[in-house]
Coordinates of C-alpha atoms in Angstrom, one line a residue:
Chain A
X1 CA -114.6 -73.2 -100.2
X2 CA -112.7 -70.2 -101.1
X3 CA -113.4 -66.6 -99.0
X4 CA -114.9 -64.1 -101.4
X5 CA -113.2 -61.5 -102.5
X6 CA -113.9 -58.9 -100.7
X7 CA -113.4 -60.8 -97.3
X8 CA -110.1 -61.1 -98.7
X9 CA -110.2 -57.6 -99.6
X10 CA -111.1 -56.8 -95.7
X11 CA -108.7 -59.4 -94.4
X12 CA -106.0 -58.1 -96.6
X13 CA -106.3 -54.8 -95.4
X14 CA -106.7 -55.4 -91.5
X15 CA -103.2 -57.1 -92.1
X16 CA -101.8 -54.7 -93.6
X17 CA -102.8 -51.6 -91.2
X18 CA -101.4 -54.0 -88.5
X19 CA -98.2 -54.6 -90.2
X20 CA -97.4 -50.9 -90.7
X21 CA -98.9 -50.0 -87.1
X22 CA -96.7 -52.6 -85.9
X23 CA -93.4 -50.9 -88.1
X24 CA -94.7 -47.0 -87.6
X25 CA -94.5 -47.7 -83.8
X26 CA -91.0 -49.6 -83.9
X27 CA -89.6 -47.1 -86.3
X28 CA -91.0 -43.7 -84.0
X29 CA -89.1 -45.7 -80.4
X30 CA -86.2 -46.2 -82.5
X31 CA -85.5 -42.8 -84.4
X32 CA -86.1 -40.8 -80.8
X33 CA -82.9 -42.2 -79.9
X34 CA -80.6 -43.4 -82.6
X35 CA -77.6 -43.7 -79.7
X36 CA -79.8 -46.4 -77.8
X37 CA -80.7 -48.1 -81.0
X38 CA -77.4 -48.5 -82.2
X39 CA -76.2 -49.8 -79.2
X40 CA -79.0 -52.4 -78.8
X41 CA -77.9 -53.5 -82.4
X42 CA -73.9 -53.3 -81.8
X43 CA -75.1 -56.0 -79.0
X44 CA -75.9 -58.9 -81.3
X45 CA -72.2 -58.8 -83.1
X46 CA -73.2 -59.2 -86.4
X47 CA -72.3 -56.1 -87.6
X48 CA -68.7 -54.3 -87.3
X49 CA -68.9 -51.7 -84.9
X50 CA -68.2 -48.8 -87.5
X51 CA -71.5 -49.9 -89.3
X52 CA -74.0 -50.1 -85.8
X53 CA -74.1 -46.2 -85.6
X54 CA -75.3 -45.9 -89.0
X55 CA -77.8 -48.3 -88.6
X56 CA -79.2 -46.7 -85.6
X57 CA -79.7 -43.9 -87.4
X58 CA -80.9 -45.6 -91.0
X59 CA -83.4 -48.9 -89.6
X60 CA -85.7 -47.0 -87.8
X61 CA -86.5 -44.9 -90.6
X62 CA -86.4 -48.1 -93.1
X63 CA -88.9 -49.4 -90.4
X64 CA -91.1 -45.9 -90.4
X65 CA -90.8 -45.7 -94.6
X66 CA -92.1 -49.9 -94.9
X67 CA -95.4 -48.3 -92.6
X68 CA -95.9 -45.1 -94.5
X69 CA -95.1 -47.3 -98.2
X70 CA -97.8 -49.9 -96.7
X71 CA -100.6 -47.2 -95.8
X72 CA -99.9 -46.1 -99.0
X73 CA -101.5 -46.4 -102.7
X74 CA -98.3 -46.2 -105.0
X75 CA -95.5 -48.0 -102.9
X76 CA -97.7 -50.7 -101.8
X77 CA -95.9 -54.0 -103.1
X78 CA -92.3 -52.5 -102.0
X79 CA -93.9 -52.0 -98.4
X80 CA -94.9 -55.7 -98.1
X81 CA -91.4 -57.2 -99.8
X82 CA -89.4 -54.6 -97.3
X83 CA -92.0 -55.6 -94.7
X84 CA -90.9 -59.5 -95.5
X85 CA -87.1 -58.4 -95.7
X86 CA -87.2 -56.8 -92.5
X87 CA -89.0 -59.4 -90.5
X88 CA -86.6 -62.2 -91.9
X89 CA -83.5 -59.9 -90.8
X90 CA -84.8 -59.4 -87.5
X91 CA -85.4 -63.1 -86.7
X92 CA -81.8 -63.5 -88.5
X93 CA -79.9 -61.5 -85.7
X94 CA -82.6 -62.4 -82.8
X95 CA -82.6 -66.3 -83.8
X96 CA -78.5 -65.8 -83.9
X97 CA -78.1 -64.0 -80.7
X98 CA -80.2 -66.6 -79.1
X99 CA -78.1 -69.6 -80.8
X100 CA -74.6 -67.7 -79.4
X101 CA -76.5 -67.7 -76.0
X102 CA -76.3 -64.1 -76.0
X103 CA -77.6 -62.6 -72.7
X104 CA -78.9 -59.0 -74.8
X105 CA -82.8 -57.7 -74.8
X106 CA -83.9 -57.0 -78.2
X107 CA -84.0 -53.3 -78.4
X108 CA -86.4 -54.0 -81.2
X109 CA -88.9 -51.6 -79.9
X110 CA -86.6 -48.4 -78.7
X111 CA -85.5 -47.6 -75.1
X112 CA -88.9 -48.1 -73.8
X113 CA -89.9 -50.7 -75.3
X114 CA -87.6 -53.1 -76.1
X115 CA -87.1 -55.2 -72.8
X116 CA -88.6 -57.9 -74.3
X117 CA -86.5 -61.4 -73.8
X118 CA -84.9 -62.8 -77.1
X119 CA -87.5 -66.1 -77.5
X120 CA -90.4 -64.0 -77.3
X121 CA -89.2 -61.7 -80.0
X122 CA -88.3 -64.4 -82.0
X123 CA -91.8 -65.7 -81.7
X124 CA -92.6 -62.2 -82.8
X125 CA -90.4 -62.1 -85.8
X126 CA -91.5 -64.9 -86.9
X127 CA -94.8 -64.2 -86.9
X128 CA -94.7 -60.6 -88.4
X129 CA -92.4 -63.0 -91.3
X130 CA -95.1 -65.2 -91.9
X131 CA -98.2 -62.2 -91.6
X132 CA -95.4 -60.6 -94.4
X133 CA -94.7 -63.1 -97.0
X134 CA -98.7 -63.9 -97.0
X135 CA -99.9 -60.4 -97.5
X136 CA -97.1 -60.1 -100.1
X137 CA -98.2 -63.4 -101.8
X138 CA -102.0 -61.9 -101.6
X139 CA -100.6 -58.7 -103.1
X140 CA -98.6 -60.2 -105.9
X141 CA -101.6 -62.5 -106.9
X142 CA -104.2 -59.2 -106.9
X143 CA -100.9 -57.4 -109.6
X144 CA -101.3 -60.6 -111.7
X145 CA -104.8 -60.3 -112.2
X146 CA -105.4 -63.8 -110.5
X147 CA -108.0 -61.8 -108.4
X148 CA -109.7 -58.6 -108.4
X149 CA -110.7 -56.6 -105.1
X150 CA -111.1 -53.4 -103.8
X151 CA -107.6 -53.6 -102.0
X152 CA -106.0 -53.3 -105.5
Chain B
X1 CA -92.2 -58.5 -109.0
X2 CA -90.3 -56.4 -111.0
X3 CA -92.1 -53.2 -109.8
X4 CA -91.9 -54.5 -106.5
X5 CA -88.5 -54.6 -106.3
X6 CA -88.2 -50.9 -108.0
X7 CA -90.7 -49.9 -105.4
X8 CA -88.8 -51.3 -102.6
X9 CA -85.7 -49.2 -104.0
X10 CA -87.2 -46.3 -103.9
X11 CA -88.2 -46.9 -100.2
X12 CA -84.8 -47.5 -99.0
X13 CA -83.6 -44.2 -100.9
X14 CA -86.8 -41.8 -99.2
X15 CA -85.8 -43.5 -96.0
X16 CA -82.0 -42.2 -96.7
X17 CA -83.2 -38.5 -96.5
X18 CA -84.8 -37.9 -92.8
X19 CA -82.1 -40.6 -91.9
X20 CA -79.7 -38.1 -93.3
X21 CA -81.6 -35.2 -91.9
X22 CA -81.6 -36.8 -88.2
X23 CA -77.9 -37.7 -88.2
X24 CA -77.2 -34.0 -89.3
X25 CA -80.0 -32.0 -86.5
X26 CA -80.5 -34.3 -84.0
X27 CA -79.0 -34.2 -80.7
X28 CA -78.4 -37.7 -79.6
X29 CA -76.1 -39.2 -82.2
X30 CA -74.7 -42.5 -81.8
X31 CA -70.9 -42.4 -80.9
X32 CA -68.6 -43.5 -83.3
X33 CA -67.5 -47.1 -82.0
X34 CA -71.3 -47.9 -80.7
X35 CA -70.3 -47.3 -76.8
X36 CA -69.3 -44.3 -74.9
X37 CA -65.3 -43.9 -74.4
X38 CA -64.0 -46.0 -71.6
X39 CA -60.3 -46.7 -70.9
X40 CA -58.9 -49.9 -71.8
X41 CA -56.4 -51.9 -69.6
X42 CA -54.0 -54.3 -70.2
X43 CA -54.1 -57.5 -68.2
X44 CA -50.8 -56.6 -67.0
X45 CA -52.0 -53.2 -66.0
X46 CA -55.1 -54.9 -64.3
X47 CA -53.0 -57.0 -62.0
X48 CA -50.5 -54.3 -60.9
X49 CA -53.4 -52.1 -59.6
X50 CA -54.7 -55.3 -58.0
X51 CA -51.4 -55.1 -56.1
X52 CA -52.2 -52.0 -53.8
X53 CA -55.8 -52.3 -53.8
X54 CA -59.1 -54.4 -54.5
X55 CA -60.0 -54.3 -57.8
X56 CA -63.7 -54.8 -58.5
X57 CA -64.0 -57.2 -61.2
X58 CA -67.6 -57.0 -63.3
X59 CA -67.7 -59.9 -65.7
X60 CA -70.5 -58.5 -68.4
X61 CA -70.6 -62.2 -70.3
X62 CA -73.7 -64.2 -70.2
X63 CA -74.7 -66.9 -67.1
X64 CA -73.4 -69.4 -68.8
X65 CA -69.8 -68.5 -69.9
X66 CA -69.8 -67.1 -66.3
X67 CA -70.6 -70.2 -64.5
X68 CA -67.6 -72.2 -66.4
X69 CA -65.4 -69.8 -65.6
X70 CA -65.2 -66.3 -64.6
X71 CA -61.4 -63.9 -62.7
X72 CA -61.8 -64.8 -59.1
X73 CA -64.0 -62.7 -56.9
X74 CA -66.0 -61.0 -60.2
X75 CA -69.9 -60.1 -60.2
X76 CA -71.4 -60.9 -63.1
X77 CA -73.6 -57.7 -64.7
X78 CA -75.4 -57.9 -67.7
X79 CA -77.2 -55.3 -70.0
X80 CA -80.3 -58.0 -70.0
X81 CA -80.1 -58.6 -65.9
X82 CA -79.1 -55.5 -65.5
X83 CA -81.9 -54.5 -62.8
X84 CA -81.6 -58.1 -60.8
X85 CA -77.5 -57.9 -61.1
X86 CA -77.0 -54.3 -60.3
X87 CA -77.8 -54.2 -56.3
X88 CA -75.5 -56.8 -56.0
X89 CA -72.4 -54.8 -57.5
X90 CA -73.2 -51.4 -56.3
X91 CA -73.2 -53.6 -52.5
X92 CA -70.1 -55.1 -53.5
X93 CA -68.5 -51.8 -54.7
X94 CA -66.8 -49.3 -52.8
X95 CA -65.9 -45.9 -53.9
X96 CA -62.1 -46.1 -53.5
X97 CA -61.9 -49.2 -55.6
X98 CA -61.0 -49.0 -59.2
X99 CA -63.7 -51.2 -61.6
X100 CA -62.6 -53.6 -64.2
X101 CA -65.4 -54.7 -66.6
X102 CA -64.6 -57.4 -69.0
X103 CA -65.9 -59.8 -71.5
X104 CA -65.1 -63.0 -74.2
X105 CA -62.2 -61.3 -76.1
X106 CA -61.1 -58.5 -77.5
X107 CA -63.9 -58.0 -80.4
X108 CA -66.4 -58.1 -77.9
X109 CA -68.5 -55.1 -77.0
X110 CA -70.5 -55.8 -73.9
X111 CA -67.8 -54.9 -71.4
X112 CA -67.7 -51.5 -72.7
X113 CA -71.0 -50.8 -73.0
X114 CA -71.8 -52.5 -69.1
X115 CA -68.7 -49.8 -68.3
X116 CA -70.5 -47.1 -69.7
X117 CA -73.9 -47.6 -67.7
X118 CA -72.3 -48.3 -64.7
X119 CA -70.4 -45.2 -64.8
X120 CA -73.8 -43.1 -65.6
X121 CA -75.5 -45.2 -62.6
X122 CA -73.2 -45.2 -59.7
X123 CA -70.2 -42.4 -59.2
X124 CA -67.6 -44.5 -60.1
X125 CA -64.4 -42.5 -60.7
X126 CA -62.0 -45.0 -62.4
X127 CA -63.8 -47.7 -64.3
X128 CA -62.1 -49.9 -67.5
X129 CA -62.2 -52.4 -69.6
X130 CA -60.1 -55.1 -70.0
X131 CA -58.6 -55.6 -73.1
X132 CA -59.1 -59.1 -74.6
X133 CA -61.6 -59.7 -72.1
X134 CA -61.3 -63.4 -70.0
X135 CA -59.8 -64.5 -73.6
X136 CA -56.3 -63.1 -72.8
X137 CA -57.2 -63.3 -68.9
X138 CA -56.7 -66.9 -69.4
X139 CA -54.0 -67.4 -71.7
X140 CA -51.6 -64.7 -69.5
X141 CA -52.5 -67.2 -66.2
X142 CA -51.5 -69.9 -68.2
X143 CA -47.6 -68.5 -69.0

């Protein structure tokens, strides 16, 4: 039986406050300290180490702009495809560091935050990946018309 | 889709701007090469001040490259272990003795960035890190 459409509505929503709590939070730990953040990222080698300073001071606020774009009425579809494209990078460089056996914490949540081991952030990653590309499928179906809902 | 993907563009571009604005105002900005300046030394250099003196060796690889081989006498030390590693080294260091921090090769980081925090944790007064890392350890033990 398929869920009406305003639990969808509800369900849609409650995801998507989570999703943007989830990147408002990792962006704010991040952009405090843009030294700390590229250094955690300079730590997975995947990047040359002229470009990790200048993401330490661009992903947080990619990560705080996806929350503000997914609270938000207007920007609402690019928040959930950014929300999908960061999640996939993130698993990218934690699923690779893990791969190279590389003995790093993630850093994925700031200074304070981020001492959380690599397979438990990969669990993470994938999870916020798969919370993503189903609120963005739930979101491209409500643009095409295929259902209407107060989310819209 | 479309407008999706012109949203999404116009994300990353407002993100650009307090980006922009940080990197201009705020006070802790990311040094240039990710990791805070720390001498480099040659493996030659490295074993001529072995000569005089004990050399503490800090091998900032993970377990596993450590435990198939690591320069004789190093502690292993770890951003991720840094709290369980750490007492270890700071027992096995001694003030006089100059620290030598090293890791896979010469595009590796981590050596540098261990250097760093062990400098800003314990008073070390000469600390480096060894260029090429146990990479060129090994091939100049092998000439």
């Amino acid at each position: 039986m398929e869920p009406s459409p305003q639990k969808v509505a509800v369900g849609l929503t409650a995801l998507r406050w989570l999703l943007a709590a989830v990147f408002l939070v990792a962006g704010v730990s991040k952009a405090v300290d843009p030294a700390a953040t590229a250094r955690a990222i300079a730590h997975y080698h995947l990047l040359p180490a002229w470009l990790a300073p200048w993401a330490g001071w661009y992903v947080p606020w990619l990560e705080i702009s996806c929350g503000l774009a997914l609270l938000s009425q207007r920007l609402r579809t690019g928040g959930w495809l950014l929300a999908l494209l960061l999640s996939a990078s993130f698993a990218v460089f934690t699923g690779s560091a893990l791969l190279r056996g590389l003995d790093i914490r993630c850093g994925c949540f700031g200074p304070g935050l981020g001492s959380l081991r690599l397979p438990w952030m990969l669990a993470f990653d994938l999870a916020l990946l798969l919370l993503g590309s189903f609120g963005l499928q739930q979101r491209l179906r409500l643009s095409r018309g295929d259902v209407r809902h107060p989310d819209q | 889709m479309k407008r999706g993907l012109r949203e999404l563009g116009v994300i990353c571009l407002l993100a650009m701007v307090p980006a922009l604005l940080a990197a201009w105002l705020q006070p802790k900005r990311p040094p240039a090469s990710g990791a805070d300046s720390i001498a480099s030394i040659s493996v030659g250099q490295a074993s001529a001040l072995g000569l005089g003196q004990t050399v503490l060796w800090i091998d900032a690889r993970p377990e596993a490259a450590f435990k198939a081989g690591h320069i004789p006498g190093a502690w292993r030390l770890t951003e991720g272990d840094w709290e369980t590693l750490l007492p270890h080294v700071a027992d096995a260091w001694s003030p006089a003795a100059p620290v030598i921090v090293y890791c896979d090769h010469l595009t590796c980081d981590s050596s540098r960035q261990v250097a760093a925090r062990l400098r800003r944790e314990l008073p070390i007064e000469r600390i480096y890190a060894l260029e090429g890392g146990w990479e060129r350890w090994n091939q100049a033990r092998k000439k």
